[in-house]
Amino acid sequence: MTWINAIVQGMLLGGIFAMAAAGLSLIFGVMRIANLAHGDLMILGGYVASVAAAHYGVPVPLTVLVSMIAVGALGYLVQRSLLDRAMSLGELTPMLVTFGISLIIPNVLVQVFSNDAQPLSTGSLGTASIDLGGDLAIGWFPLITVVAAVAVLTALHLFLHRTQPGRIVRATADDRTTVRLMGVDNRKIYALTSVIAFATVALAGSLYTMRQGGVTPYEGQLTVLFAFETVIIGGLGSLWGTLAGGMVLGVAQSVGAQISPDLPLLAGHLVFLLILVVRPQGLFGRSVPA
Amino acid sequence: MNTLLSVANVDAGYGDFQALFGIDLEVDEGELLALVGANGAGKSTLLRTIAGALKPFDGTVRFAGEDVTAEPDVRRARKGIGLVPEGRRLFASLTVEENLQVGAATGRKGPWNLAKVYEAMPLVADRRTRRAARLSGGEQQAVAIGRALMGNPRLLLLDEVSLGLAPVVVDQLYTALPGIRAEGTTVILVEQDLNRTLAVADRVACVLEGRIVLTGRADRLTRDQVTAAYFGTGTLPEVTSS
Ligand SMILES: Nc1ncnc2c1ncn2[C@@H]1O[C@H](COP(=O)(O)OP(=O)(O)OP(=O)(O)O)[C@@H](O)[C@H]1O
Ligand SMILES: [Mg+2]
């Protein structure tokens, strides 16, 4: 039963990875930028939520929204002031800019909040669970997380495939100069993409922080790895793949932890490498992104 | 006749390389002008300059009485200049219908919508759910034209519609032209086939090495005159204005 439990817990953890990875995949698909700051933005999202609760008395469920709005707005600023310009300078320049951001965020967090964990508690929700008999129990909070992940990915999918702005985002991913001939300013589409990606990673970061009970400045170095692994396991450009990728990584880590407390990260990396070798395009990979 | 487009004294090119020299060109509302010229003459460069995808080094572009030289392609598309670019440039991962819908992003009102494009081009209607990447060349070209029409342009720029297509397919594409013109749309067309050009155009302009060397009404120009201008051989006829 402990094994089944490990798998279930892993799938719930995978929901957070999937949410975090969706924005990474979107930014890469539309702008061809590998956002190395994605993990640190996730952690920043966690900080915003926890500070909002601790210092401004925002009710914990609402901190998620506060974080999404704040980090989403940051996405707009970063895109317009830094990434747009970087994109016009060269292929690799935007990635270097995101690398710079990934250095700045944890250092600023250490300066302002010290190295200590910034707590964020969901109170009784954190421990409440549904008993399924035997050793098997599903925590309410992880369950909410996984439902949120499915909801976010579904919403993103519907947006991209069923709405005119979504179609334009996909068209821009295909050919950024040709959309201009249809009256579409590709830079506005980039800004929209970044806002969506930053807001979803803030959501993932807030839930991640609640799940851990708190957050520390340098955790982004790990979460960025999880996000990249999730995208690559699932296959670039497929949102369902991203969900599957998150689940696979979550289960690998959770089962690894069941074998030995030292093992979760290694187990995750091994599964990632295995998939890279056996199926380099990922589980749901397509040749055409988004 | 109202002048819809007027290009005056335009020099344009890429970086240090100049491709167009002192281009002067006027197109009336409702007219169909054909640009002819050898490979590399500068026809596509001229269309791109009119659409605003390329900024000229010098000179002015006026559209509907307004100086649009400083306006980028995005703004010109919304004002009603639609370019069907060389090589079609469809959105490969989108379906045919989605490509058409993106064409409507100019936000312009007018006669063209999905139903009307499908009616004018049955070739497109049959393929509406197929991804653009999986279309034949002729189908791609038809979708590219339909996509531009969805933006309800006042001026439609067609670059090498027949490139690489079988004559029957080209015939099919050209059957849509009268329907487009019937809506009052002004057209500038780049076409390699001289017979076809002279048959459909009101007026012809020959481009040779970045200069317009001959313009005239299609029904008053002979094949030989155009050929001479095309290759820059023989004695150039007097440059006739319409
Ligand atoms: N992107 C570019 N960068 C540099 N030079 C270019 C570029 N595009 C075109 N040129 C050059 O500009 C000149 C005019 O090219 P253009 O494409 O306008 O000719 P064209 O008349 O359309 O030819 P074709 O019939 O082959 O399409 C050519 O000498 C070409 O090599
Ligand atoms: Mg050309």
Coordinates of C-alpha atoms and ligand atoms in Angstrom, one line a residue:
Chain A
M1 CA 0.0 0.0 0.0
T2 CA 2.9 2.4 0.7
W3 CA 3.8 2.1 -3.0
I4 CA 0.4 3.0 -4.2
N5 CA 0.5 5.8 -1.8
A6 CA 3.8 7.0 -3.1
I7 CA 2.5 6.9 -6.6
V8 CA -0.6 8.9 -5.7
Q9 CA 1.4 11.5 -3.8
G10 CA 3.8 11.7 -6.7
M11 CA 0.9 12.5 -9.1
L12 CA -0.3 15.2 -6.9
L13 CA 3.2 16.7 -6.7
G14 CA 3.3 16.4 -10.5
G15 CA 0.4 18.8 -10.8
I16 CA 2.7 21.6 -9.5
F17 CA 5.5 20.7 -11.8
A18 CA 3.0 20.7 -14.7
M19 CA 1.7 24.2 -13.9
A20 CA 5.3 25.5 -13.6
A21 CA 6.3 23.9 -16.8
A22 CA 3.4 25.2 -18.9
G23 CA 4.7 28.7 -18.9
L24 CA 8.2 27.6 -19.7
S25 CA 6.8 25.7 -22.7
L26 CA 4.7 28.6 -23.8
I27 CA 7.5 31.1 -23.8
F28 CA 9.8 28.7 -25.6
G29 CA 7.1 27.9 -28.2
V30 CA 6.2 31.5 -29.0
M31 CA 9.5 33.3 -28.6
R32 CA 12.1 30.6 -28.7
I33 CA 13.5 31.7 -25.4
A34 CA 14.7 29.2 -22.9
N35 CA 13.7 31.0 -19.7
L36 CA 16.4 30.1 -17.2
A37 CA 14.8 32.3 -14.6
H38 CA 11.6 30.3 -14.6
G39 CA 12.4 28.4 -11.4
D40 CA 13.3 31.6 -9.6
L41 CA 10.1 33.3 -10.8
M42 CA 8.2 30.4 -9.3
I43 CA 10.0 31.0 -6.0
L44 CA 9.4 34.7 -6.3
G45 CA 5.7 33.8 -6.7
G46 CA 5.9 31.9 -3.5
Y47 CA 7.5 34.8 -1.7
V48 CA 4.8 37.3 -2.9
A49 CA 2.1 34.9 -1.6
S50 CA 3.8 34.4 1.8
V51 CA 4.6 38.1 2.3
A52 CA 1.1 39.1 1.4
A53 CA -0.2 36.7 4.0
A54 CA 2.4 37.5 6.7
H55 CA 2.7 41.2 6.3
Y56 CA -0.5 42.4 4.7
G57 CA -3.0 40.1 6.3
V58 CA -4.2 38.8 3.0
P59 CA -6.3 35.6 3.5
V60 CA -4.2 32.6 2.4
P61 CA -6.4 31.5 -0.6
L62 CA -6.3 35.0 -2.0
T63 CA -2.5 35.2 -1.8
V64 CA -2.5 33.0 -4.9
L65 CA -4.3 35.7 -6.8
V66 CA -2.1 38.5 -5.4
S67 CA 1.0 36.6 -6.5
M68 CA -0.4 35.9 -10.0
I69 CA -1.2 39.5 -10.5
A70 CA 2.1 40.8 -9.2
V71 CA 4.3 38.4 -11.0
G72 CA 2.2 38.6 -14.2
A73 CA 2.7 42.4 -14.2
L74 CA 6.4 41.8 -13.7
G75 CA 6.2 39.5 -16.8
Y76 CA 4.8 42.5 -18.8
L77 CA 7.6 44.8 -17.6
V78 CA 10.4 42.2 -18.2
Q79 CA 9.1 41.5 -21.7
R80 CA 8.7 45.1 -22.8
S81 CA 11.8 46.5 -21.2
L82 CA 14.3 43.7 -21.5
L83 CA 13.4 40.7 -23.6
D84 CA 12.0 42.6 -26.6
R85 CA 15.2 44.4 -27.0
A86 CA 17.3 41.3 -26.3
M87 CA 15.4 39.4 -29.0
S88 CA 16.4 42.0 -31.6
L89 CA 20.0 41.7 -30.6
G90 CA 20.6 38.0 -31.3
E91 CA 19.4 34.4 -30.8
L92 CA 21.2 33.8 -27.5
T93 CA 20.8 37.2 -26.0
P94 CA 17.4 36.7 -24.4
M95 CA 18.6 33.5 -22.7
L96 CA 21.5 35.4 -21.2
V97 CA 19.0 38.0 -19.9
T98 CA 17.0 35.3 -18.3
F99 CA 20.2 34.0 -16.8
G100 CA 20.8 37.4 -15.3
I101 CA 17.3 37.5 -13.8
S102 CA 17.8 34.1 -12.3
L103 CA 20.9 35.4 -10.5
I104 CA 19.2 38.6 -9.4
I105 CA 16.0 37.1 -7.9
P106 CA 17.5 34.9 -5.2
N107 CA 20.1 37.5 -4.2
V108 CA 17.5 40.1 -3.7
L109 CA 15.4 37.7 -1.8
V110 CA 18.3 36.9 0.5
Q111 CA 19.0 40.6 1.1
V112 CA 15.4 41.4 1.9
F113 CA 14.2 38.3 3.7
S114 CA 17.5 36.6 4.8
N115 CA 18.2 32.9 4.2
D116 CA 15.5 31.7 6.6
A117 CA 12.4 30.1 5.3
Q118 CA 9.5 32.4 4.6
P119 CA 6.5 30.5 6.0
L120 CA 3.1 30.1 4.4
S121 CA 0.7 27.8 6.1
T122 CA -2.6 26.6 4.8
G123 CA -3.6 25.7 8.4
S124 CA -5.8 22.7 8.8
L125 CA -6.2 22.3 5.0
G126 CA -2.5 21.3 5.0
T127 CA -3.1 18.2 7.0
A128 CA -6.7 17.3 6.2
S129 CA -7.0 14.3 4.0
I130 CA -9.5 11.9 2.5
D131 CA -9.0 8.4 3.9
L132 CA -9.3 5.8 1.2
G133 CA -8.8 2.8 3.4
G134 CA -5.6 1.0 4.2
D135 CA -2.6 3.3 4.2
L136 CA -4.0 5.3 1.3
A137 CA -4.9 8.9 2.0
I138 CA -5.2 11.8 -0.3
G139 CA -4.5 15.2 1.2
W140 CA -7.1 17.8 0.4
F141 CA -4.4 20.3 -0.4
P142 CA -2.5 18.2 -2.9
L143 CA -5.8 17.2 -4.5
I144 CA -6.7 20.9 -4.9
T145 CA -3.3 21.4 -6.5
V146 CA -3.8 18.7 -9.0
V147 CA -7.3 19.9 -9.9
A148 CA -5.9 23.4 -10.3
A149 CA -3.2 22.1 -12.6
V150 CA -5.7 20.3 -14.8
A151 CA -7.9 23.4 -14.8
V152 CA -5.0 25.7 -15.7
L153 CA -3.8 23.5 -18.5
T154 CA -7.3 23.0 -19.9
A155 CA -7.9 26.7 -19.8
L156 CA -4.7 27.4 -21.6
H157 CA -5.5 24.8 -24.2
L158 CA -8.9 26.2 -24.8
F159 CA -7.5 29.7 -25.0
L160 CA -4.9 28.7 -27.5
H161 CA -7.2 26.6 -29.7
R162 CA -10.7 28.1 -29.3
T163 CA -10.2 31.9 -29.2
Q164 CA -9.0 34.4 -31.7
P165 CA -6.2 35.8 -29.4
G166 CA -5.1 32.3 -28.8
R167 CA -5.0 31.5 -32.5
I168 CA -2.9 34.6 -33.0
V169 CA -0.5 33.5 -30.3
R170 CA 0.0 30.2 -32.2
A171 CA 0.3 32.0 -35.5
T172 CA 3.0 34.2 -34.0
A173 CA 4.8 31.1 -32.8
D174 CA 4.8 29.8 -36.3
D175 CA 5.8 33.0 -38.1
R176 CA 6.4 36.2 -36.3
T177 CA 7.0 38.4 -39.3
T178 CA 3.9 37.3 -41.3
V179 CA 1.4 38.0 -38.5
R180 CA 2.4 41.6 -38.8
L181 CA 1.0 41.6 -42.3
M182 CA -2.4 40.8 -40.7
G183 CA -2.2 43.9 -38.4
V184 CA -0.8 42.0 -35.4
D185 CA 2.0 43.5 -33.5
N186 CA 4.1 40.5 -32.5
R187 CA 5.5 42.4 -29.5
K188 CA 2.1 42.7 -28.0
I189 CA 1.7 38.9 -28.4
Y190 CA 5.0 38.4 -26.7
A191 CA 3.9 40.6 -23.8
L192 CA 0.6 38.6 -23.5
T193 CA 2.6 35.4 -23.6
S194 CA 4.9 36.5 -20.8
V195 CA 2.1 37.7 -18.7
I196 CA 0.3 34.3 -19.0
A197 CA 3.6 32.4 -18.4
F198 CA 4.6 34.5 -15.4
A199 CA 1.2 34.4 -13.8
T200 CA 0.9 30.6 -14.1
V201 CA 4.4 30.0 -12.7
A202 CA 3.4 32.3 -9.8
L203 CA 0.4 30.1 -9.2
A204 CA 2.6 27.1 -9.2
G205 CA 5.1 28.8 -6.9
S206 CA 2.4 29.8 -4.4
L207 CA 0.9 26.3 -4.2
Y208 CA 4.5 24.9 -4.0
T209 CA 5.2 27.1 -1.1
M210 CA 1.9 26.2 0.7
R211 CA 2.7 22.5 0.1
Q212 CA 6.1 22.9 1.7
G213 CA 4.8 25.2 4.4
G214 CA 7.4 27.8 3.3
V215 CA 10.0 28.8 0.8
T216 CA 13.7 29.7 0.8
P217 CA 15.6 32.0 -1.7
Y218 CA 17.7 29.5 -3.6
E219 CA 15.0 26.8 -4.3
G220 CA 14.6 28.2 -7.8
Q221 CA 17.8 26.4 -8.8
L222 CA 16.0 23.1 -8.3
T223 CA 12.5 24.1 -9.5
V224 CA 13.9 25.3 -12.8
L225 CA 15.4 21.9 -13.3
F226 CA 12.0 20.3 -12.6
A227 CA 10.3 22.6 -15.0
F228 CA 12.7 21.8 -17.8
E229 CA 12.6 18.1 -17.1
T230 CA 8.8 18.2 -17.1
V231 CA 8.7 19.9 -20.5
I232 CA 11.2 17.6 -22.1
I233 CA 9.6 14.4 -20.6
G234 CA 6.2 15.5 -21.8
G235 CA 7.3 16.7 -25.2
L236 CA 7.6 20.4 -26.3
G237 CA 4.5 22.1 -27.4
S238 CA 2.0 19.7 -26.0
L239 CA 0.1 20.9 -22.9
W240 CA -1.2 17.3 -22.2
G241 CA 2.3 16.2 -22.5
T242 CA 3.3 18.8 -20.0
L243 CA 0.7 17.3 -17.6
A244 CA 2.0 13.8 -18.2
G245 CA 5.6 15.0 -17.8
G246 CA 4.8 16.5 -14.5
M247 CA 3.1 13.3 -13.3
V248 CA 6.0 11.1 -14.4
L249 CA 8.5 13.3 -12.7
G250 CA 6.4 13.6 -9.6
V251 CA 5.9 9.9 -9.3
A252 CA 9.6 9.2 -10.0
Q253 CA 10.6 11.5 -7.2
S254 CA 8.0 10.2 -4.8
V255 CA 8.7 6.6 -5.4
G256 CA 12.5 7.4 -5.1
A257 CA 11.8 8.9 -1.7
Q258 CA 10.0 5.7 -0.7
I259 CA 13.1 3.7 -1.5
S260 CA 15.4 6.0 0.3
P261 CA 15.1 9.6 1.6
D262 CA 18.3 10.5 -0.4
L263 CA 16.8 9.3 -3.7
P264 CA 14.0 11.5 -4.9
L265 CA 16.0 14.0 -7.0
L266 CA 18.3 11.3 -8.4
A267 CA 15.3 9.1 -9.3
G268 CA 13.7 12.1 -11.1
H269 CA 16.8 12.8 -13.1
L270 CA 17.3 9.1 -14.0
V271 CA 13.7 8.9 -15.4
F272 CA 14.3 12.1 -17.3
L273 CA 17.5 10.8 -18.8
L274 CA 15.9 7.5 -19.7
I275 CA 13.1 9.3 -21.6
L276 CA 15.6 11.5 -23.3
V277 CA 17.4 8.4 -24.6
V278 CA 14.4 6.3 -25.4
R279 CA 12.1 9.0 -26.7
P280 CA 13.9 12.3 -27.3
Q281 CA 10.8 14.1 -28.6
G282 CA 9.1 13.4 -25.2
L283 CA 5.9 11.4 -24.5
F284 CA 3.6 13.6 -26.5
G285 CA 6.1 15.4 -28.6
R286 CA 5.1 16.8 -32.0
S287 CA 7.4 18.3 -34.6
V288 CA 5.4 21.6 -34.8
P289 CA 5.2 23.4 -31.4
A290 CA 2.2 24.9 -29.6
Chain B
M1 CA -10.3 58.4 -60.8
N2 CA -9.0 58.5 -57.2
T3 CA -5.4 57.8 -56.7
L4 CA -5.2 55.1 -53.9
L5 CA -1.5 54.5 -53.8
S6 CA 1.3 56.8 -54.7
V7 CA 5.0 55.9 -54.4
A8 CA 7.3 58.8 -55.0
N9 CA 11.0 58.8 -55.5
V10 CA 11.6 55.6 -53.4
D11 CA 15.0 54.2 -52.8
A12 CA 15.0 50.9 -50.9
G13 CA 17.2 47.9 -50.1
Y14 CA 18.7 45.7 -47.5
G15 CA 21.5 47.0 -45.3
D16 CA 24.2 48.5 -47.7
F17 CA 22.6 46.9 -50.7
Q18 CA 20.2 49.1 -52.7
A19 CA 17.6 47.3 -54.7
L20 CA 15.2 50.1 -55.8
F21 CA 16.2 53.4 -57.3
G22 CA 13.9 56.4 -57.5
I23 CA 10.7 54.4 -57.9
D24 CA 7.6 56.5 -58.9
L25 CA 4.3 54.7 -59.2
E26 CA 0.6 55.7 -58.9
V27 CA -2.3 53.3 -58.7
D28 CA -5.9 54.3 -59.0
E29 CA -8.7 52.9 -56.8
G30 CA -10.1 49.8 -58.4
E31 CA -7.3 49.4 -60.8
L32 CA -5.2 46.2 -61.5
L33 CA -1.5 47.0 -62.0
A34 CA 0.9 44.2 -63.0
L35 CA 4.6 44.4 -62.2
V36 CA 6.8 42.5 -64.5
G37 CA 10.6 42.0 -64.5
A38 CA 13.3 39.5 -64.4
N39 CA 14.4 37.6 -61.3
G40 CA 16.0 40.0 -58.8
A41 CA 14.6 43.1 -60.6
G42 CA 13.1 44.3 -57.3
K43 CA 9.4 43.5 -57.6
S44 CA 9.1 41.8 -54.2
T45 CA 11.2 44.6 -52.7
L46 CA 8.7 47.1 -54.0
L47 CA 5.7 45.2 -52.7
R48 CA 7.4 44.9 -49.3
T49 CA 8.1 48.6 -49.3
I50 CA 4.4 49.3 -50.1
A51 CA 3.2 47.0 -47.4
G52 CA 5.6 48.6 -44.9
A53 CA 7.6 45.4 -44.2
L54 CA 10.6 47.2 -45.5
K55 CA 11.5 50.8 -44.7
P56 CA 12.7 52.8 -47.7
F57 CA 16.0 54.6 -47.6
D58 CA 14.3 57.6 -49.2
G59 CA 11.1 58.8 -50.8
T60 CA 7.5 58.6 -49.7
V61 CA 4.6 56.2 -49.8
R62 CA 1.1 57.7 -49.7
F63 CA -2.0 55.5 -49.3
A64 CA -5.6 56.8 -49.5
G65 CA -4.3 60.4 -49.4
E66 CA -2.2 59.9 -46.3
D67 CA 1.6 59.8 -46.0
V68 CA 2.3 56.3 -44.5
T69 CA 6.0 56.2 -45.1
A70 CA 6.7 56.2 -41.3
E71 CA 4.0 53.7 -40.5
P72 CA 5.1 50.1 -39.9
D73 CA 3.5 47.1 -41.7
V74 CA 1.1 46.4 -38.7
R75 CA -0.5 49.8 -39.1
R76 CA -0.6 49.7 -42.9
A77 CA -2.4 46.3 -42.7
R78 CA -5.0 47.8 -40.5
K79 CA -5.4 50.7 -42.9
G80 CA -6.1 48.3 -45.7
I81 CA -2.9 47.2 -47.4
G82 CA -2.8 43.4 -47.7
L83 CA 0.2 41.5 -48.9
V84 CA 0.2 37.9 -50.1
P85 CA 4.0 37.3 -49.6
E86 CA 6.3 35.5 -51.9
G87 CA 6.5 31.8 -50.7
R88 CA 2.9 32.0 -49.2
R89 CA 4.2 32.0 -45.6
L90 CA 1.2 30.2 -44.1
F91 CA 1.0 29.4 -40.4
A92 CA 2.1 25.8 -40.7
S93 CA 0.7 24.3 -37.4
L94 CA -2.7 26.0 -37.9
T95 CA -5.5 24.6 -39.9
V96 CA -6.7 26.2 -43.1
E97 CA -9.7 27.8 -41.3
E98 CA -7.5 29.1 -38.5
N99 CA -5.1 30.6 -41.0
L100 CA -8.1 32.4 -42.5
Q101 CA -9.3 33.5 -39.1
V102 CA -5.9 35.0 -38.3
G103 CA -6.2 37.0 -41.5
A104 CA -9.2 38.8 -40.0
A105 CA -6.9 40.2 -37.3
T106 CA -6.7 43.5 -39.2
G107 CA -10.1 44.2 -37.6
R108 CA -11.4 45.7 -40.9
K109 CA -15.0 45.4 -41.8
G110 CA -15.9 44.5 -45.4
P111 CA -17.4 42.0 -47.7
W112 CA -14.9 39.2 -47.0
N113 CA -15.6 36.5 -44.3
L114 CA -15.1 32.8 -44.0
A115 CA -18.3 31.9 -46.0
K116 CA -17.4 34.3 -48.8
V117 CA -13.8 33.1 -49.1
Y118 CA -15.0 29.5 -49.2
E119 CA -17.5 30.4 -51.9
A120 CA -14.9 32.2 -54.0
M121 CA -12.3 29.5 -53.6
P122 CA -13.8 26.0 -53.4
L123 CA -10.3 24.6 -53.3
V124 CA -9.9 26.2 -49.8
A125 CA -13.4 25.1 -48.6
D126 CA -12.6 21.4 -49.1
R127 CA -9.5 21.7 -47.0
R128 CA -10.7 23.8 -44.1
T129 CA -9.8 21.4 -41.3
R130 CA -6.4 20.4 -42.7
R131 CA -3.2 21.7 -41.3
A132 CA -1.5 24.2 -43.6
A133 CA 1.7 22.2 -43.5
R134 CA -0.1 19.4 -45.3
L135 CA -1.4 21.3 -48.3
S136 CA -0.2 21.1 -51.9
G137 CA 1.4 24.2 -53.3
G138 CA -1.7 25.4 -55.1
E139 CA -3.9 24.9 -52.0
Q140 CA -1.3 26.8 -50.0
Q141 CA -1.4 29.7 -52.5
A142 CA -5.2 29.8 -52.4
V143 CA -5.2 29.9 -48.6
A144 CA -2.6 32.7 -48.6
I145 CA -4.9 34.7 -50.9
G146 CA -8.0 33.9 -48.8
R147 CA -6.1 34.9 -45.6
A148 CA -5.3 38.3 -47.1
L149 CA -8.9 38.8 -48.3
M150 CA -10.1 38.0 -44.7
G151 CA -8.4 41.3 -43.7
N152 CA -10.7 43.1 -46.2
P153 CA -7.9 45.1 -47.9
R154 CA -8.5 48.1 -50.1
L155 CA -5.2 47.3 -51.8
L156 CA -4.2 43.7 -52.4
L157 CA -0.6 42.9 -53.2
L158 CA -0.1 39.5 -54.9
D159 CA 3.5 38.3 -55.1
E160 CA 4.1 35.5 -57.7
V161 CA 0.9 33.7 -57.2
S162 CA 1.8 31.1 -59.9
L163 CA 5.3 30.4 -58.7
G164 CA 6.0 26.6 -59.0
L165 CA 2.4 25.8 -59.8
A166 CA 1.0 23.8 -62.7
P167 CA -0.9 25.9 -65.3
V168 CA -4.2 24.3 -64.5
V169 CA -3.8 25.2 -60.9
V170 CA -2.9 28.7 -61.8
D171 CA -6.0 29.0 -64.0
Q172 CA -8.1 27.9 -61.0
L173 CA -6.5 30.6 -58.8
Y174 CA -7.1 33.3 -61.4
T175 CA -10.8 32.5 -61.6
A176 CA -11.0 34.1 -58.1
L177 CA -9.6 37.4 -59.5
P178 CA -12.8 38.9 -61.0
G179 CA -14.7 38.2 -57.8
I180 CA -12.0 40.1 -55.8
R181 CA -12.1 43.0 -58.2
A182 CA -15.9 43.1 -58.2
E183 CA -15.6 44.2 -54.6
G184 CA -13.7 47.3 -55.7
T185 CA -10.4 46.0 -54.4
T186 CA -7.3 47.5 -56.0
V187 CA -4.7 44.9 -57.0
I188 CA -1.0 45.0 -57.7
L189 CA 0.1 41.7 -59.1
V190 CA 3.6 40.2 -59.8
E191 CA 3.4 37.6 -62.4
Q192 CA 6.0 35.9 -64.6
D193 CA 3.7 34.8 -67.4
L194 CA 3.5 37.7 -69.8
N195 CA 0.4 36.5 -71.7
R196 CA -1.5 36.0 -68.5
T197 CA -0.3 39.4 -67.2
L198 CA -1.4 41.3 -70.4
A199 CA -4.8 39.5 -70.3
V200 CA -5.8 40.4 -66.7
A201 CA -4.0 43.8 -66.1
D202 CA -5.4 47.3 -66.7
R203 CA -1.8 48.6 -66.6
V204 CA 1.6 47.1 -66.6
A205 CA 4.9 48.4 -65.1
C206 CA 8.2 46.9 -66.0
V207 CA 10.9 46.8 -63.4
L208 CA 14.5 46.5 -64.6
E209 CA 17.4 46.4 -62.1
G210 CA 15.5 48.4 -59.5
R211 CA 14.0 51.0 -61.8
I212 CA 10.7 51.3 -63.5
V213 CA 11.5 51.4 -67.2
L214 CA 8.1 51.2 -68.8
T215 CA 4.5 51.7 -67.7
G216 CA 1.5 51.7 -69.9
R217 CA -2.0 50.4 -70.4
A218 CA -2.0 46.6 -71.0
D219 CA -4.2 46.9 -74.1
R220 CA -1.8 49.4 -75.7
L221 CA 1.5 47.6 -75.0
T222 CA 2.8 44.9 -77.3
R223 CA 4.4 41.7 -76.1
D224 CA 7.7 42.9 -77.7
Q225 CA 7.7 46.2 -75.9
V226 CA 7.3 44.5 -72.6
T227 CA 9.9 41.8 -73.4
A228 CA 12.4 44.5 -74.4
A229 CA 11.8 46.2 -71.1
Y230 CA 11.9 43.0 -69.2
F231 CA 15.4 42.0 -70.4
G232 CA 16.6 45.5 -71.0
T233 CA 17.4 44.7 -74.6
G234 CA 16.9 46.6 -77.8
T235 CA 15.7 50.1 -77.9
L236 CA 13.5 50.9 -75.0
P237 CA 10.2 52.4 -76.1
E238 CA 9.1 55.7 -74.8
V239 CA 8.0 55.5 -71.3
T240 CA 4.3 56.1 -71.6
S241 CA 2.2 57.2 -68.7
S242 CA -1.4 55.9 -68.7
Ligands
LIG1 N1 16.5 39.9 -47.6 C1 17.4 40.3 -48.5 N2 18.6 40.7 -48.1 C2 19.5 41.2 -49.1 N3 19.2 41.3 -50.4 C3 18.0 41.0 -50.8 C4 17.0 40.4 -49.9 N4 15.9 40.2 -50.6 C5 16.2 40.5 -51.9 N5 17.4 41.0 -52.0 C6 18.1 41.5 -53.2 O1 17.4 42.6 -53.7 C7 17.2 42.5 -55.1 C8 15.8 42.5 -55.5 O2 15.2 41.3 -55.0 P1 13.6 41.0 -55.1 O3 13.3 39.9 -54.3 O4 12.9 42.3 -54.9 O5 13.5 40.7 -56.7 P2 12.2 40.1 -57.5 O6 12.0 41.0 -58.6 O7 11.1 39.9 -56.6 O8 12.8 38.7 -58.0 P3 12.1 37.3 -58.2 O9 11.4 37.4 -59.5 O10 13.2 36.4 -58.2 O11 11.2 37.1 -57.0 C9 18.0 41.2 -55.6 O12 19.2 41.6 -56.0 C10 18.0 40.4 -54.3 O13 19.2 39.6 -54.3
MG2 MG 10.1 38.3 -55.9

